[in-house]
mmCIF file of N, CA and C in Angstrom:
data_model
loop_
_atom_site.group_PDB
_atom_site.id
_atom_site.type_symbol
_atom_site.label_atom_id
_atom_site.label_comp_id
_atom_site.label_asym_id
_atom_site.label_seq_id
_atom_site.Cartn_x
_atom_site.Cartn_y
_atom_site.Cartn_z
ATOM 1 N N MET V 1 -31.984 -38.204 68.106
ATOM 2 C CA MET V 1 -32.774 -38.337 66.897
ATOM 3 C C MET V 1 -32.167 -37.499 65.770
ATOM 4 N N LYS V 2 -31.716 -36.283 66.124
ATOM 5 C CA LYS V 2 -31.116 -35.411 65.126
ATOM 6 C C LYS V 2 -29.844 -36.045 64.555
ATOM 7 N N THR V 3 -29.051 -36.660 65.423
ATOM 8 C CA THR V 3 -27.822 -37.314 64.984
ATOM 9 C C THR V 3 -28.122 -38.472 64.044
ATOM 10 N N LEU V 4 -29.138 -39.239 64.350
ATOM 11 C CA LEU V 4 -29.514 -40.361 63.493
ATOM 12 C C LEU V 4 -29.942 -39.875 62.114
ATOM 13 N N ILE V 5 -30.730 -38.832 62.063
ATOM 14 C CA ILE V 5 -31.197 -38.303 60.781
ATOM 15 C C ILE V 5 -30.025 -37.779 59.960
ATOM 16 N N LEU V 6 -29.104 -37.044 60.605
ATOM 17 C CA LEU V 6 -27.938 -36.537 59.886
ATOM 18 C C LEU V 6 -27.046 -37.669 59.387
ATOM 19 N N THR V 7 -26.867 -38.683 60.197
ATOM 20 C CA THR V 7 -26.059 -39.825 59.785
ATOM 21 C C THR V 7 -26.679 -40.523 58.583
ATOM 22 N N LEU V 8 -27.961 -40.765 58.626
ATOM 23 C CA LEU V 8 -28.647 -41.402 57.494
ATOM 24 C C LEU V 8 -28.571 -40.539 56.241
ATOM 25 N N PHE V 9 -28.671 -39.231 56.404
ATOM 26 C CA PHE V 9 -28.582 -38.318 55.267
ATOM 27 C C PHE V 9 -27.216 -38.419 54.600
ATOM 28 N N PHE V 10 -26.143 -38.340 55.394
ATOM 29 C CA PHE V 10 -24.803 -38.380 54.822
ATOM 30 C C PHE V 10 -24.473 -39.744 54.219
ATOM 31 N N VAL V 11 -24.958 -40.804 54.821
ATOM 32 C CA VAL V 11 -24.729 -42.135 54.256
ATOM 33 C C VAL V 11 -25.475 -42.286 52.937
ATOM 34 N N SER V 12 -26.647 -41.706 52.835
ATOM 35 C CA SER V 12 -27.443 -41.866 51.619
ATOM 36 C C SER V 12 -26.916 -41.044 50.452
ATOM 37 N N ILE V 13 -26.152 -39.982 50.702
ATOM 38 C CA ILE V 13 -25.663 -39.168 49.590
ATOM 39 C C ILE V 13 -24.244 -39.530 49.164
ATOM 40 N N THR V 14 -23.614 -40.462 49.850
ATOM 41 C CA THR V 14 -22.271 -40.863 49.446
ATOM 42 C C THR V 14 -22.344 -41.733 48.207
ATOM 43 N N THR V 15 -21.296 -41.675 47.423
ATOM 44 C CA THR V 15 -21.250 -42.504 46.219
ATOM 45 C C THR V 15 -20.537 -43.802 46.539
ATOM 46 N N LEU V 16 -20.978 -44.855 45.901
ATOM 47 C CA LEU V 16 -20.389 -46.171 46.110
ATOM 48 C C LEU V 16 -19.425 -46.480 44.976
ATOM 49 N N SER V 17 -18.327 -47.089 45.312
ATOM 50 C CA SER V 17 -17.340 -47.492 44.324
ATOM 51 C C SER V 17 -17.225 -49.011 44.354
ATOM 52 N N PHE V 18 -17.433 -49.630 43.218
ATOM 53 C CA PHE V 18 -17.382 -51.082 43.147
ATOM 54 C C PHE V 18 -16.159 -51.578 42.376
ATOM 55 N N ALA V 19 -15.249 -50.694 42.043
ATOM 56 C CA ALA V 19 -14.072 -51.103 41.287
ATOM 57 C C ALA V 19 -12.860 -51.180 42.201
ATOM 58 N N GLN V 20 -11.990 -52.144 41.875
ATOM 59 C CA GLN V 20 -10.734 -52.212 42.602
ATOM 60 C C GLN V 20 -9.799 -51.178 41.991
ATOM 61 N N GLY V 21 -9.160 -50.422 42.827
ATOM 62 C CA GLY V 21 -8.256 -49.401 42.328
ATOM 63 C C GLY V 21 -7.853 -48.472 43.451
ATOM 64 N N THR V 22 -7.099 -47.466 43.081
ATOM 65 C CA THR V 22 -6.615 -46.500 44.054
ATOM 66 C C THR V 22 -7.107 -45.123 43.658
ATOM 67 N N SER V 23 -7.576 -44.372 44.632
ATOM 68 C CA SER V 23 -7.980 -42.994 44.373
ATOM 69 C C SER V 23 -7.323 -42.088 45.404
ATOM 70 N N TYR V 24 -7.043 -40.866 44.995
ATOM 71 C CA TYR V 24 -6.384 -39.883 45.839
ATOM 72 C C TYR V 24 -7.239 -38.630 45.900
ATOM 73 N N GLY V 25 -7.007 -37.807 46.912
ATOM 74 C CA GLY V 25 -7.746 -36.563 46.983
ATOM 75 C C GLY V 25 -7.258 -35.672 48.110
ATOM 76 N N VAL V 26 -7.848 -34.491 48.167
ATOM 77 C CA VAL V 26 -7.548 -33.526 49.225
ATOM 78 C C VAL V 26 -8.859 -33.070 49.847
ATOM 79 N N ARG V 27 -8.765 -32.639 51.085
ATOM 80 C CA ARG V 27 -9.924 -32.116 51.798
ATOM 81 C C ARG V 27 -9.527 -30.819 52.471
ATOM 82 N N GLY V 28 -10.487 -29.938 52.645
ATOM 83 C CA GLY V 28 -10.252 -28.691 53.360
ATOM 84 C C GLY V 28 -11.483 -28.316 54.157
ATOM 85 N N ALA V 29 -11.270 -27.590 55.254
ATOM 86 C CA ALA V 29 -12.396 -27.206 56.107
ATOM 87 C C ALA V 29 -12.027 -25.976 56.920
ATOM 88 N N LEU V 30 -13.035 -25.365 57.512
ATOM 89 C CA LEU V 30 -12.865 -24.229 58.411
ATOM 90 C C LEU V 30 -13.170 -24.695 59.822
ATOM 91 N N ASN V 31 -12.290 -24.373 60.775
ATOM 92 C CA ASN V 31 -12.489 -24.726 62.180
ATOM 93 C C ASN V 31 -12.846 -23.489 62.985
ATOM 94 N N ILE V 32 -13.715 -23.643 63.939
ATOM 95 C CA ILE V 32 -13.980 -22.616 64.941
ATOM 96 C C ILE V 32 -13.653 -23.265 66.278
ATOM 97 N N SER V 33 -12.452 -22.972 66.788
ATOM 98 C CA SER V 33 -11.933 -23.651 67.971
ATOM 99 C C SER V 33 -12.172 -22.834 69.226
ATOM 100 N N ASN V 34 -12.294 -23.530 70.340
ATOM 101 C CA ASN V 34 -12.458 -22.899 71.643
ATOM 102 C C ASN V 34 -11.881 -23.844 72.690
ATOM 103 N N LEU V 35 -11.530 -23.296 73.851
ATOM 104 C CA LEU V 35 -11.020 -24.100 74.950
ATOM 105 C C LEU V 35 -11.994 -24.028 76.108
ATOM 106 N N ASP V 36 -12.286 -25.162 76.714
ATOM 107 C CA ASP V 36 -13.125 -25.226 77.909
ATOM 108 C C ASP V 36 -12.296 -25.787 79.049
ATOM 109 N N PHE V 37 -12.493 -25.220 80.243
ATOM 110 C CA PHE V 37 -11.738 -25.644 81.410
ATOM 111 C C PHE V 37 -12.689 -26.095 82.504
ATOM 112 N N ASP V 38 -12.255 -27.107 83.254
ATOM 113 C CA ASP V 38 -13.041 -27.588 84.383
ATOM 114 C C ASP V 38 -12.103 -27.757 85.567
ATOM 115 N N PRO V 39 -12.160 -26.990 86.592
ATOM 116 C CA PRO V 39 -13.121 -25.927 86.885
ATOM 117 C C PRO V 39 -12.854 -24.703 86.015
ATOM 118 N N ASP V 40 -13.785 -23.774 86.000
ATOM 119 C CA ASP V 40 -13.689 -22.595 85.139
ATOM 120 C C ASP V 40 -12.388 -21.839 85.379
ATOM 121 N N ALA V 41 -11.795 -21.377 84.284
ATOM 122 C CA ALA V 41 -10.533 -20.640 84.367
ATOM 123 C C ALA V 41 -10.778 -19.220 84.865
ATOM 124 N N THR V 42 -9.709 -18.579 85.317
ATOM 125 C CA THR V 42 -9.828 -17.207 85.832
ATOM 126 C C THR V 42 -9.744 -16.178 84.718
ATOM 127 N N PHE V 43 -9.570 -16.591 83.500
ATOM 128 C CA PHE V 43 -9.518 -15.662 82.375
ATOM 129 C C PHE V 43 -10.594 -16.032 81.361
ATOM 130 N N VAL V 44 -10.851 -15.121 80.442
ATOM 131 C CA VAL V 44 -11.878 -15.320 79.418
ATOM 132 C C VAL V 44 -11.179 -15.645 78.101
ATOM 133 N N ASN V 45 -11.686 -16.634 77.398
ATOM 134 C CA ASN V 45 -11.133 -16.930 76.082
ATOM 135 C C ASN V 45 -12.237 -16.862 75.040
ATOM 136 N N GLN V 46 -11.829 -16.592 73.814
ATOM 137 C CA GLN V 46 -12.768 -16.511 72.701
ATOM 138 C C GLN V 46 -12.402 -17.573 71.673
ATOM 139 N N HIS V 47 -13.341 -17.823 70.771
ATOM 140 C CA HIS V 47 -13.067 -18.804 69.728
ATOM 141 C C HIS V 47 -12.004 -18.266 68.775
ATOM 142 N N ARG V 48 -11.404 -19.162 68.064
ATOM 143 C CA ARG V 48 -10.357 -18.823 67.108
ATOM 144 C C ARG V 48 -10.685 -19.510 65.797
ATOM 145 N N ASN V 49 -10.747 -18.731 64.740
ATOM 146 C CA ASN V 49 -10.984 -19.308 63.423
ATOM 147 C C ASN V 49 -9.684 -19.905 62.908
ATOM 148 N N GLY V 50 -9.775 -21.089 62.375
ATOM 149 C CA GLY V 50 -8.610 -21.774 61.834
ATOM 150 C C GLY V 50 -9.007 -22.564 60.607
ATOM 151 N N PHE V 51 -8.143 -23.438 60.202
ATOM 152 C CA PHE V 51 -8.417 -24.241 59.021
ATOM 153 C C PHE V 51 -7.911 -25.654 59.239
ATOM 154 N N ALA V 52 -8.374 -26.526 58.396
ATOM 155 C CA ALA V 52 -7.906 -27.910 58.391
ATOM 156 C C ALA V 52 -7.749 -28.328 56.934
ATOM 157 N N PHE V 53 -6.717 -29.080 56.660
ATOM 158 C CA PHE V 53 -6.571 -29.641 55.321
ATOM 159 C C PHE V 53 -5.969 -31.032 55.433
ATOM 160 N N ALA V 54 -6.262 -31.840 54.442
ATOM 161 C CA ALA V 54 -5.831 -33.236 54.489
ATOM 162 C C ALA V 54 -5.604 -33.760 53.079
ATOM 163 N N GLY V 55 -4.774 -34.763 53.002
ATOM 164 C CA GLY V 55 -4.589 -35.536 51.790
ATOM 165 C C GLY V 55 -4.917 -36.985 52.112
ATOM 166 N N PHE V 56 -5.562 -37.674 51.190
ATOM 167 C CA PHE V 56 -5.947 -39.054 51.472
ATOM 168 C C PHE V 56 -5.739 -39.934 50.247
ATOM 169 N N ALA V 57 -5.638 -41.222 50.518
ATOM 170 C CA ALA V 57 -5.536 -42.237 49.468
ATOM 171 C C ALA V 57 -6.424 -43.408 49.863
ATOM 172 N N ASP V 58 -7.204 -43.881 48.913
ATOM 173 C CA ASP V 58 -8.106 -45.012 49.135
ATOM 174 C C ASP V 58 -7.639 -46.163 48.248
ATOM 175 N N PHE V 59 -7.210 -47.249 48.879
ATOM 176 C CA PHE V 59 -6.692 -48.406 48.161
ATOM 177 C C PHE V 59 -7.755 -49.499 48.137
ATOM 178 N N GLY V 60 -8.285 -49.792 46.951
ATOM 179 C CA GLY V 60 -9.287 -50.838 46.805
ATOM 180 C C GLY V 60 -8.649 -52.215 46.855
ATOM 181 N N ILE V 61 -9.091 -53.039 47.787
ATOM 182 C CA ILE V 61 -8.564 -54.395 47.933
ATOM 183 C C ILE V 61 -9.441 -55.388 47.177
ATOM 184 N N SER V 62 -10.748 -55.269 47.360
ATOM 185 C CA SER V 62 -11.701 -56.124 46.655
ATOM 186 C C SER V 62 -12.943 -55.286 46.376
ATOM 187 N N ASP V 63 -13.987 -55.926 45.852
ATOM 188 C CA ASP V 63 -15.222 -55.196 45.567
ATOM 189 C C ASP V 63 -15.887 -54.661 46.829
ATOM 190 N N ASN V 64 -15.666 -55.294 47.961
ATOM 191 C CA ASN V 64 -16.341 -54.903 49.197
ATOM 192 C C ASN V 64 -15.409 -54.387 50.281
ATOM 193 N N PHE V 65 -14.132 -54.209 49.988
ATOM 194 C CA PHE V 65 -13.189 -53.822 51.037
ATOM 195 C C PHE V 65 -12.136 -52.883 50.465
ATOM 196 N N SER V 66 -11.831 -51.823 51.199
ATOM 197 C CA SER V 66 -10.755 -50.916 50.817
ATOM 198 C C SER V 66 -10.098 -50.364 52.074
ATOM 199 N N ILE V 67 -8.904 -49.827 51.904
ATOM 200 C CA ILE V 67 -8.171 -49.209 53.006
ATOM 201 C C ILE V 67 -8.009 -47.733 52.683
ATOM 202 N N LEU V 68 -8.451 -46.875 53.601
ATOM 203 C CA LEU V 68 -8.371 -45.429 53.425
ATOM 204 C C LEU V 68 -7.344 -44.880 54.402
ATOM 205 N N THR V 69 -6.296 -44.241 53.879
ATOM 206 C CA THR V 69 -5.294 -43.593 54.725
ATOM 207 C C THR V 69 -5.411 -42.089 54.540
ATOM 208 N N GLU V 70 -5.112 -41.341 55.612
ATOM 209 C CA GLU V 70 -5.276 -39.893 55.553
ATOM 210 C C GLU V 70 -4.249 -39.226 56.453
ATOM 211 N N LEU V 71 -3.716 -38.108 55.990
ATOM 212 C CA LEU V 71 -2.827 -37.268 56.775
ATOM 213 C C LEU V 71 -3.488 -35.900 56.864
ATOM 214 N N GLN V 72 -3.770 -35.429 58.096
ATOM 215 C CA GLN V 72 -4.559 -34.207 58.274
ATOM 216 C C GLN V 72 -3.881 -33.255 59.247
ATOM 217 N N TYR V 73 -3.971 -31.955 58.937
ATOM 218 C CA TYR V 73 -3.552 -30.890 59.841
ATOM 219 C C TYR V 73 -4.801 -30.119 60.239
ATOM 220 N N SER V 74 -4.939 -29.829 61.526
ATOM 221 C CA SER V 74 -6.093 -29.091 62.026
ATOM 222 C C SER V 74 -5.617 -28.039 63.022
ATOM 223 N N ALA V 75 -5.877 -26.769 62.729
ATOM 224 C CA ALA V 75 -5.504 -25.685 63.643
ATOM 225 C C ALA V 75 -6.493 -25.663 64.798
ATOM 226 N N GLU V 76 -5.975 -25.595 66.012
ATOM 227 C CA GLU V 76 -6.823 -25.598 67.200
ATOM 228 C C GLU V 76 -6.365 -24.508 68.152
ATOM 229 N N GLY V 77 -7.114 -24.308 69.236
ATOM 230 C CA GLY V 77 -6.730 -23.331 70.254
ATOM 231 C C GLY V 77 -7.794 -22.286 70.457
ATOM 232 N N ALA V 78 -7.411 -21.198 71.119
ATOM 233 C CA ALA V 78 -8.340 -20.110 71.402
ATOM 234 C C ALA V 78 -7.552 -18.832 71.621
ATOM 235 N N LYS V 79 -8.260 -17.703 71.662
ATOM 236 C CA LYS V 79 -7.645 -16.414 71.967
ATOM 237 C C LYS V 79 -7.878 -16.098 73.430
ATOM 238 N N GLU V 80 -6.874 -15.565 74.076
ATOM 239 C CA GLU V 80 -7.003 -15.175 75.481
ATOM 240 C C GLU V 80 -7.183 -13.667 75.559
ATOM 241 N N GLU V 81 -8.105 -13.245 76.409
ATOM 242 C CA GLU V 81 -8.314 -11.807 76.613
ATOM 243 C C GLU V 81 -7.623 -11.352 77.864
#
């Protein structure tokens, strides 16, 4: 239920574009990465703060269709104690 509400919220606040054209942009975020093992590992690991950044281009094909391409880097992993 929580996922449905969050999805509806994010869909409702997005802006709609009805023009054919190309738009570009960048994105950035903070990651909190961790590693999980199955079965449990013999060592302890902690989360690792990292970052993610991306560049994207949205190519408008028609009023109802566009192609979005994106190149993203995301730091992942964990710290070992």
